Coordinates of C-alpha atoms in Angstrom, one line a residue:
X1 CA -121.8 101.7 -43.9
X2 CA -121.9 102.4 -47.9
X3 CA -119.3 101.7 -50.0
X4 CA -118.0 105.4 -50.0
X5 CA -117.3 104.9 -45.9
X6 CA -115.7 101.2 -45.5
X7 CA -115.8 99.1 -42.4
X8 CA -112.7 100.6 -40.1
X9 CA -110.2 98.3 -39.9
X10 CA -110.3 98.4 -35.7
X11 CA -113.5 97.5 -34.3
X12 CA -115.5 99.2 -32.3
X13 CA -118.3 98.7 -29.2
X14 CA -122.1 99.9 -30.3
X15 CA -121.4 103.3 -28.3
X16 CA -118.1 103.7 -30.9
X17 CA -115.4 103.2 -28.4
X18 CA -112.6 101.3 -30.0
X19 CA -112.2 97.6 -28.5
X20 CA -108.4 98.4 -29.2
X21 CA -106.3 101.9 -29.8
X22 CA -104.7 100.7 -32.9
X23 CA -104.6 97.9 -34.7
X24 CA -102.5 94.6 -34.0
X25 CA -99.6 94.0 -36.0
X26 CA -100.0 90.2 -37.2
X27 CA -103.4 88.6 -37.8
X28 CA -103.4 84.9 -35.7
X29 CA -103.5 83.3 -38.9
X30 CA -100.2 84.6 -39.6
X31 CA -98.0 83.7 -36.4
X32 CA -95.6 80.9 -36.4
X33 CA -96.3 77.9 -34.1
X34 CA -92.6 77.0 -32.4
X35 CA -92.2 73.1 -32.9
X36 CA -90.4 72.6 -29.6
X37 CA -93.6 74.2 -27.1
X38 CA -96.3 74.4 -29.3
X39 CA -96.7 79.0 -28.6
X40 CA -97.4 80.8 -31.0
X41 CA -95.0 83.7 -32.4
X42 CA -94.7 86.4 -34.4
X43 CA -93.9 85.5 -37.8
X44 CA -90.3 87.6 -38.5
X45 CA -89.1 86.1 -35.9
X46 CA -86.0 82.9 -36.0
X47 CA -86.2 82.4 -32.6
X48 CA -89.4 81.1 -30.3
X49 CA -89.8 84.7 -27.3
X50 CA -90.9 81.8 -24.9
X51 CA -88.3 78.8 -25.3
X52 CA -85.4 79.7 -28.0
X53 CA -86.2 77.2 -29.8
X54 CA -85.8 77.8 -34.4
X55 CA -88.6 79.1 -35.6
X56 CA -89.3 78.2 -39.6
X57 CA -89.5 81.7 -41.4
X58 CA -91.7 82.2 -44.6
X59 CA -90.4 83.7 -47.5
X60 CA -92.7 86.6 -47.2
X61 CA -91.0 87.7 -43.8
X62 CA -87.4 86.5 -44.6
X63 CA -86.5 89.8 -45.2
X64 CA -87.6 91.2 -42.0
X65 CA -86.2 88.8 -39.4
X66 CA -83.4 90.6 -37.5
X67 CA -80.3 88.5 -37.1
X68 CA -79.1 87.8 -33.3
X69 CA -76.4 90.0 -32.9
X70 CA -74.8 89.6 -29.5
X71 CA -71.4 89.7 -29.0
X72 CA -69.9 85.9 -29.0
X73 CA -67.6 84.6 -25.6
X74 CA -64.1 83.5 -26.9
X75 CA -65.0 80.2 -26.2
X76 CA -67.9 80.1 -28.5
X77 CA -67.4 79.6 -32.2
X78 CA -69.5 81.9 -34.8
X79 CA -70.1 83.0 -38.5
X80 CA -68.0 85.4 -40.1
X81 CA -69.5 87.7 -42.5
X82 CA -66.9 88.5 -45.1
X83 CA -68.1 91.7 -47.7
X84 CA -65.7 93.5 -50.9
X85 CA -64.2 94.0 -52.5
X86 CA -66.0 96.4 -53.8
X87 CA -66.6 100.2 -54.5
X88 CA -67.3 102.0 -51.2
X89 CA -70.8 101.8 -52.0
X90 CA -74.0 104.4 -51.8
X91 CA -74.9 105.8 -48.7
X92 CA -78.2 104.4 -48.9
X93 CA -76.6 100.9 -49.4
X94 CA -73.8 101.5 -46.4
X95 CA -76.6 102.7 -44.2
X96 CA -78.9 99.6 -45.0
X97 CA -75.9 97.1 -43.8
X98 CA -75.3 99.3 -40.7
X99 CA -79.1 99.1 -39.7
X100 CA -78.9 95.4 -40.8
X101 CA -75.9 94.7 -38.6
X102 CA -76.7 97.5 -35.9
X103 CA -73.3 98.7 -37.0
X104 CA -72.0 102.4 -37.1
X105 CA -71.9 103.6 -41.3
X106 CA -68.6 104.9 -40.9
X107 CA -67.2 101.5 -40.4
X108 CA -68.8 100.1 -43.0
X109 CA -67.5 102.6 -45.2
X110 CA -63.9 102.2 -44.0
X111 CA -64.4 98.4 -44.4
X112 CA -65.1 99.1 -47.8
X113 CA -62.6 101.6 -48.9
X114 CA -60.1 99.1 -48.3
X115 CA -60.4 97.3 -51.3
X116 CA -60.5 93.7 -50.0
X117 CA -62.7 90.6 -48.7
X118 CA -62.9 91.8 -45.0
X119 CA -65.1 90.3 -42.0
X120 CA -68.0 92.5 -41.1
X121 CA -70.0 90.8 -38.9
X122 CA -69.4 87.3 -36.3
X123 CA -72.8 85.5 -36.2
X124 CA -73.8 82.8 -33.3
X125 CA -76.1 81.4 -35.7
X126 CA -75.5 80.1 -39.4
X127 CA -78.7 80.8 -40.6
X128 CA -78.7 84.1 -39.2
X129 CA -75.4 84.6 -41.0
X130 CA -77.0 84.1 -44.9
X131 CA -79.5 85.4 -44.1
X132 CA -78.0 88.4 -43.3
X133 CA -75.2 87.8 -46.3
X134 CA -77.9 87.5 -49.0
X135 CA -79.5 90.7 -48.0
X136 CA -75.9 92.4 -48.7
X137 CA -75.6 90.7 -51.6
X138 CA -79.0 91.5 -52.8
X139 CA -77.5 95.2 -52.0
X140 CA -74.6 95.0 -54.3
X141 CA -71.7 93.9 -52.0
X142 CA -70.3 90.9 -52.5
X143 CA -70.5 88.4 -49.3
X144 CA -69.4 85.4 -48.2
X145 CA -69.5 83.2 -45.1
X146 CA -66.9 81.7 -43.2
X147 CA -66.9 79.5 -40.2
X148 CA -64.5 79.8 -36.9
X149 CA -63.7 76.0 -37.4
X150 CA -62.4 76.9 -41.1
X151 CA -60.5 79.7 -39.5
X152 CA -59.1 77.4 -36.7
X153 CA -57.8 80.7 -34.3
X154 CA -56.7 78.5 -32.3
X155 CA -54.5 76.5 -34.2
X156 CA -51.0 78.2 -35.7
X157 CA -49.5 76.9 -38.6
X158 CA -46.9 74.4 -38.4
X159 CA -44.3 76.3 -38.0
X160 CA -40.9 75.9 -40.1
X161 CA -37.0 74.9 -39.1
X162 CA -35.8 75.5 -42.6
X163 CA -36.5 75.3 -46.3
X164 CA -34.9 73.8 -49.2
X165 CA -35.4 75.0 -52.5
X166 CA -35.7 72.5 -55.4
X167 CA -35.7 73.0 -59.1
X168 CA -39.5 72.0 -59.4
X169 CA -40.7 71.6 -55.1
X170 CA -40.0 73.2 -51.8
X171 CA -39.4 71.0 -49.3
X172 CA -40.8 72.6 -45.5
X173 CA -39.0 71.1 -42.4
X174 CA -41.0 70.9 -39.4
X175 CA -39.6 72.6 -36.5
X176 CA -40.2 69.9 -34.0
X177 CA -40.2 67.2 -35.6
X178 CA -37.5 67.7 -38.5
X179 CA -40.3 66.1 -41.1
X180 CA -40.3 67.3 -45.1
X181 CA -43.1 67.5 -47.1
X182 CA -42.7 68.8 -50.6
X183 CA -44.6 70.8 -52.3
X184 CA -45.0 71.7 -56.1
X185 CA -44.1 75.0 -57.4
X186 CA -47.6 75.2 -58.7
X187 CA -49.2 74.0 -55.7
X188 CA -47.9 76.6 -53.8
X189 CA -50.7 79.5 -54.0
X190 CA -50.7 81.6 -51.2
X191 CA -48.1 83.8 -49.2
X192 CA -49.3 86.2 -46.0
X193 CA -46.9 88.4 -44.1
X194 CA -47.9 89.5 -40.9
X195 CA -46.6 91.1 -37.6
X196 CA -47.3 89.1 -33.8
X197 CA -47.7 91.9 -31.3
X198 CA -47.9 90.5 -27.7
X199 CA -48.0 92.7 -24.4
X200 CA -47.4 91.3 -20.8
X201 CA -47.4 94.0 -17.9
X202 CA -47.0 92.7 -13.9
X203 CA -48.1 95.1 -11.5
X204 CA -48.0 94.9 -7.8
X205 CA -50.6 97.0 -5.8
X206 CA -51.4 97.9 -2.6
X207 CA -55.0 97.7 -1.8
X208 CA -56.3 99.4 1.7
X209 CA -59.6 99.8 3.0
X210 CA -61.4 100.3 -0.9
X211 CA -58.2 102.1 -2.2
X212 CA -55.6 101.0 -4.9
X213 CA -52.3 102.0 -5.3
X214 CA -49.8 100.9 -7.7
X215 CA -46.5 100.2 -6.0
X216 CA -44.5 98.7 -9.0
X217 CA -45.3 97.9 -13.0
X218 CA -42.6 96.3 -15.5
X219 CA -44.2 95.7 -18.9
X220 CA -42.5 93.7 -21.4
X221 CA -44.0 93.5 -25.6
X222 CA -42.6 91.6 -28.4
X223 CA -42.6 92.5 -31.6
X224 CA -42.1 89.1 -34.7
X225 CA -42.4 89.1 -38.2
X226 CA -43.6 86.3 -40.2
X227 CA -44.5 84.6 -43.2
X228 CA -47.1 82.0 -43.6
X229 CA -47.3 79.8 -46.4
X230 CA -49.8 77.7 -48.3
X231 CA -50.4 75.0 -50.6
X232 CA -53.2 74.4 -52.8
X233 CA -54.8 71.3 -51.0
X234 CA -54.0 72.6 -47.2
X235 CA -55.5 74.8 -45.2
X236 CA -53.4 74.8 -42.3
X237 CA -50.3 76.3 -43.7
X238 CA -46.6 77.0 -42.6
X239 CA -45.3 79.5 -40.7
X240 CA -41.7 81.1 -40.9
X241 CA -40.5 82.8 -37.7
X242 CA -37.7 85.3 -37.1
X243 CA -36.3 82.8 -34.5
X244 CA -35.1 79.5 -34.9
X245 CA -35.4 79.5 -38.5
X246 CA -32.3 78.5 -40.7
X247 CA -31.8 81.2 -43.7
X248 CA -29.2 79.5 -45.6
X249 CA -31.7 78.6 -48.4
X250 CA -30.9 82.1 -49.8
X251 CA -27.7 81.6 -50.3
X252 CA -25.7 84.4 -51.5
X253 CA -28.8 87.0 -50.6
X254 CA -29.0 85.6 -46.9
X255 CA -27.7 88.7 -44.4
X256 CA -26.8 89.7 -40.9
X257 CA -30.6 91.4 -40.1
X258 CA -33.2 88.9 -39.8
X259 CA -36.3 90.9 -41.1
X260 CA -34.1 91.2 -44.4
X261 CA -34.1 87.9 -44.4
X262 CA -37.5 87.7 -44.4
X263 CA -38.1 89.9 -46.9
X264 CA -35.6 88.2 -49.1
X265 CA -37.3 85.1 -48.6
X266 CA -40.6 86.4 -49.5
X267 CA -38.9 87.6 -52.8
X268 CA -37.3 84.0 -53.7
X269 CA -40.7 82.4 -52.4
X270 CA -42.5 84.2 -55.4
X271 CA -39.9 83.6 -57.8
X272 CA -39.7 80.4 -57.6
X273 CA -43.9 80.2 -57.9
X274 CA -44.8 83.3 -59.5
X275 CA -48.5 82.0 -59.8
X276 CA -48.8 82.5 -55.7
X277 CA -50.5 85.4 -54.1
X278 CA -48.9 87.4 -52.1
X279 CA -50.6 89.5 -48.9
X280 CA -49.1 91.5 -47.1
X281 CA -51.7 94.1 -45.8
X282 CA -52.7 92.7 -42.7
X283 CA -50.7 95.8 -40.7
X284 CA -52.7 98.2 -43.1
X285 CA -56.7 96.3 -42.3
X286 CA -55.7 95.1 -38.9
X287 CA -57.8 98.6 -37.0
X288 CA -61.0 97.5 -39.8
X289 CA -60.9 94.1 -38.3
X290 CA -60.4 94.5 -34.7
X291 CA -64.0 95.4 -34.0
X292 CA -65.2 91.8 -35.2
X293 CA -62.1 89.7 -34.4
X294 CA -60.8 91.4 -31.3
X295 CA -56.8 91.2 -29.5
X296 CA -57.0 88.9 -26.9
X297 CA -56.4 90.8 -24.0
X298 CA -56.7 88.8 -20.5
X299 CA -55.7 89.5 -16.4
X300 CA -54.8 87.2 -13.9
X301 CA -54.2 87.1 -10.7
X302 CA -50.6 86.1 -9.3
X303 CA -52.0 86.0 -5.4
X304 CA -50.0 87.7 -2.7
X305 CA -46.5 88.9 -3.9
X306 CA -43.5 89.9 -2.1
X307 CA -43.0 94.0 -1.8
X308 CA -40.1 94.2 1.1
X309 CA -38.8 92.5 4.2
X310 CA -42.2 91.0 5.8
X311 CA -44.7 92.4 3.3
X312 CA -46.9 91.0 0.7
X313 CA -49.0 92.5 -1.6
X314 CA -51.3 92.0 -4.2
X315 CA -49.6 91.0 -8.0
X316 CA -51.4 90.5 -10.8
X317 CA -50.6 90.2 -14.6
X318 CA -52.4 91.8 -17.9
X319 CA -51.5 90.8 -21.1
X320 CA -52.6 91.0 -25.0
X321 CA -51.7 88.9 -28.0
X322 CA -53.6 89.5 -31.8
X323 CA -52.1 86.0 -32.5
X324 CA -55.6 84.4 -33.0
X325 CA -56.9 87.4 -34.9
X326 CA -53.6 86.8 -37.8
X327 CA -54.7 83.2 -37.9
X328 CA -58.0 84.1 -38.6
X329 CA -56.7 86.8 -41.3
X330 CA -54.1 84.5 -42.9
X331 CA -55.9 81.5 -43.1
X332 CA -59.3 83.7 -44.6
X333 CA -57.0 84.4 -47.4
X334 CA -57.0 81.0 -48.2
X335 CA -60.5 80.8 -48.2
X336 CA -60.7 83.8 -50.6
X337 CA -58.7 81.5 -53.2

């Protein structure tokens, strides 16, 4: 061939019948050899197709590696994503982290529009996770990664019996214990309010011959207000309940209604360190979280119940609880310090 007609990139046999019907997308020199079984893989990708094992990725395809996205078992513990606050961002940008993340544009929009640091995305992997939190970044929206362990879900703060107001440190009693630890006025940084929401619903049925019938359901929710609290050296935090917490620290503002009281405590919590951040929007961001940190929801089985004189029946017992999902928020806030 001259130089006008280069050599085709796909070969060919003498009679001009390609050897291939298009050409193949990495050259050998460019695959990745997996450490762990020695096969050879394609170079964007993290993980080896034949054994799982990490697979080293070169800067040139670093960008093209897509993250392992599966949904993670409770049990597991992951790699929050957190993006914002920022401006609502381009459509080109939101549609570049919803292909990133495999994620629908409209709830990365409605992330966004709230104004604050909000999880995104919960990653098995940590590398997967900056990786894919550089790439944002690189896009204009601020991200940061956050481990479960940092979040500890399942872990509430310790929760309060009563406080005592000082002229320079609160002093926290422990619920159970009745120990005080004092804390600073300007150590204390960080107030979240919050709402525990948990469902429980018994149901008896009748099952016959591939048929369910409901015979009986009683479903009881509670509904608590609280207040967590933080200093600037722990993580853990304090929690305030609506029960079993003593409101005489207000003094002349304490009333009959208890989620006065909490409010008025909020108030006198501020006042006395007005440095400390107060959030209180976890009621307003809780639907633009739930689809990364889900409500626990769970059924069991209670076995054969009694339904009359000389009948049993089949009981069982659905209930939901977002408890874990306002420790995660809460304690991210202290993160975000």
């Amino acid at each position: 061939m001259n130089q006008d007609n280069p050599k085709p990139l796909i070969e060919c046999l003498s009679d001009g019948t390609p050897v291939r019907s298009e050409e193949i997308r990495f050259r050998p020199e460019l695959l990745t050899t997996c450490s762990s079984c020695g096969r050879k893989n394609p170079p964007d990708k993290a993980k080896c197709l034949y054994c799982g094992g990490e697979l080293s990725v070169t800067p040139e395809f670093a960008d093209k590696v897509a993250p392992e996205l599966r949904k993670l078992e409770d049990w597991e513990s992951g790699y929050n994503i957190i993006i914002g606050p920022a401006d609502t961002g381009s459509a080109q940008c939101v549609n570049e982290i919803a292909r990133l993340l495999e994620m629908e544009p409209a709830d990365i929009g409605a992330g966004l529009e709230t104004g604050q640091p909000l999880p995104i995305a919960r990653l098995v992997s940590l590398r997967d996770a900056e990786r894919s939190a550089e790439r944002i970044t690189e896009l204009g929206i601020p991200a940061k990664i956050v481990a479960d362990a940092d979040l500890m879900p399942d872990r509430s703060p310790t929760r309060l019996r009563s406080i005592e107001f000082g002229m320079d440190e609160l002093i926290l009693v422990d619920f159970n214990r009745s120990t005080r630890t004092a804390i600073a006025s300007s150590d204390l940084v960080l107030i979240v309010t919050g709402v525990i929401n948990e469902t429980k619903t018994d149901i008896l049925e009748k099952k016959r011959r591939g048929s369910v019938k409901v015979l009986d359901e009683s479903e009881t929710f509670s509904d608590e207000a609280v207040i967590d609290i933080y200093s600037r050296t722990d993580p853990v935090g304090s929690r305030v309940l609506l029960t079993g917490f003593d409101f005489s620290c207000l003094g002349d503002d304490r009333g009959l209604i208890a989620a006065e009281n909490l409010r008025s405590l909020v108030i006198a919590l501020h006042e006395f360190a007005p440095e400390s951040r107060i959030v209180n929007s976890y009621s307003a961001v809780r639907d633009a979280i739930a689809g990364v940190w889900e409500i626990d929801r769970r059924r069991d089985s209670r076995g054969m119940q009694r339904s009359g004189f000389g009948k049993f029946e089949f009981g069982n017992t659905a209930s939901s609880s977002n408890l874990k999902q306002f420790n995660k928020f809460s304690r991210l806030q202290w993160h975000l310090l």
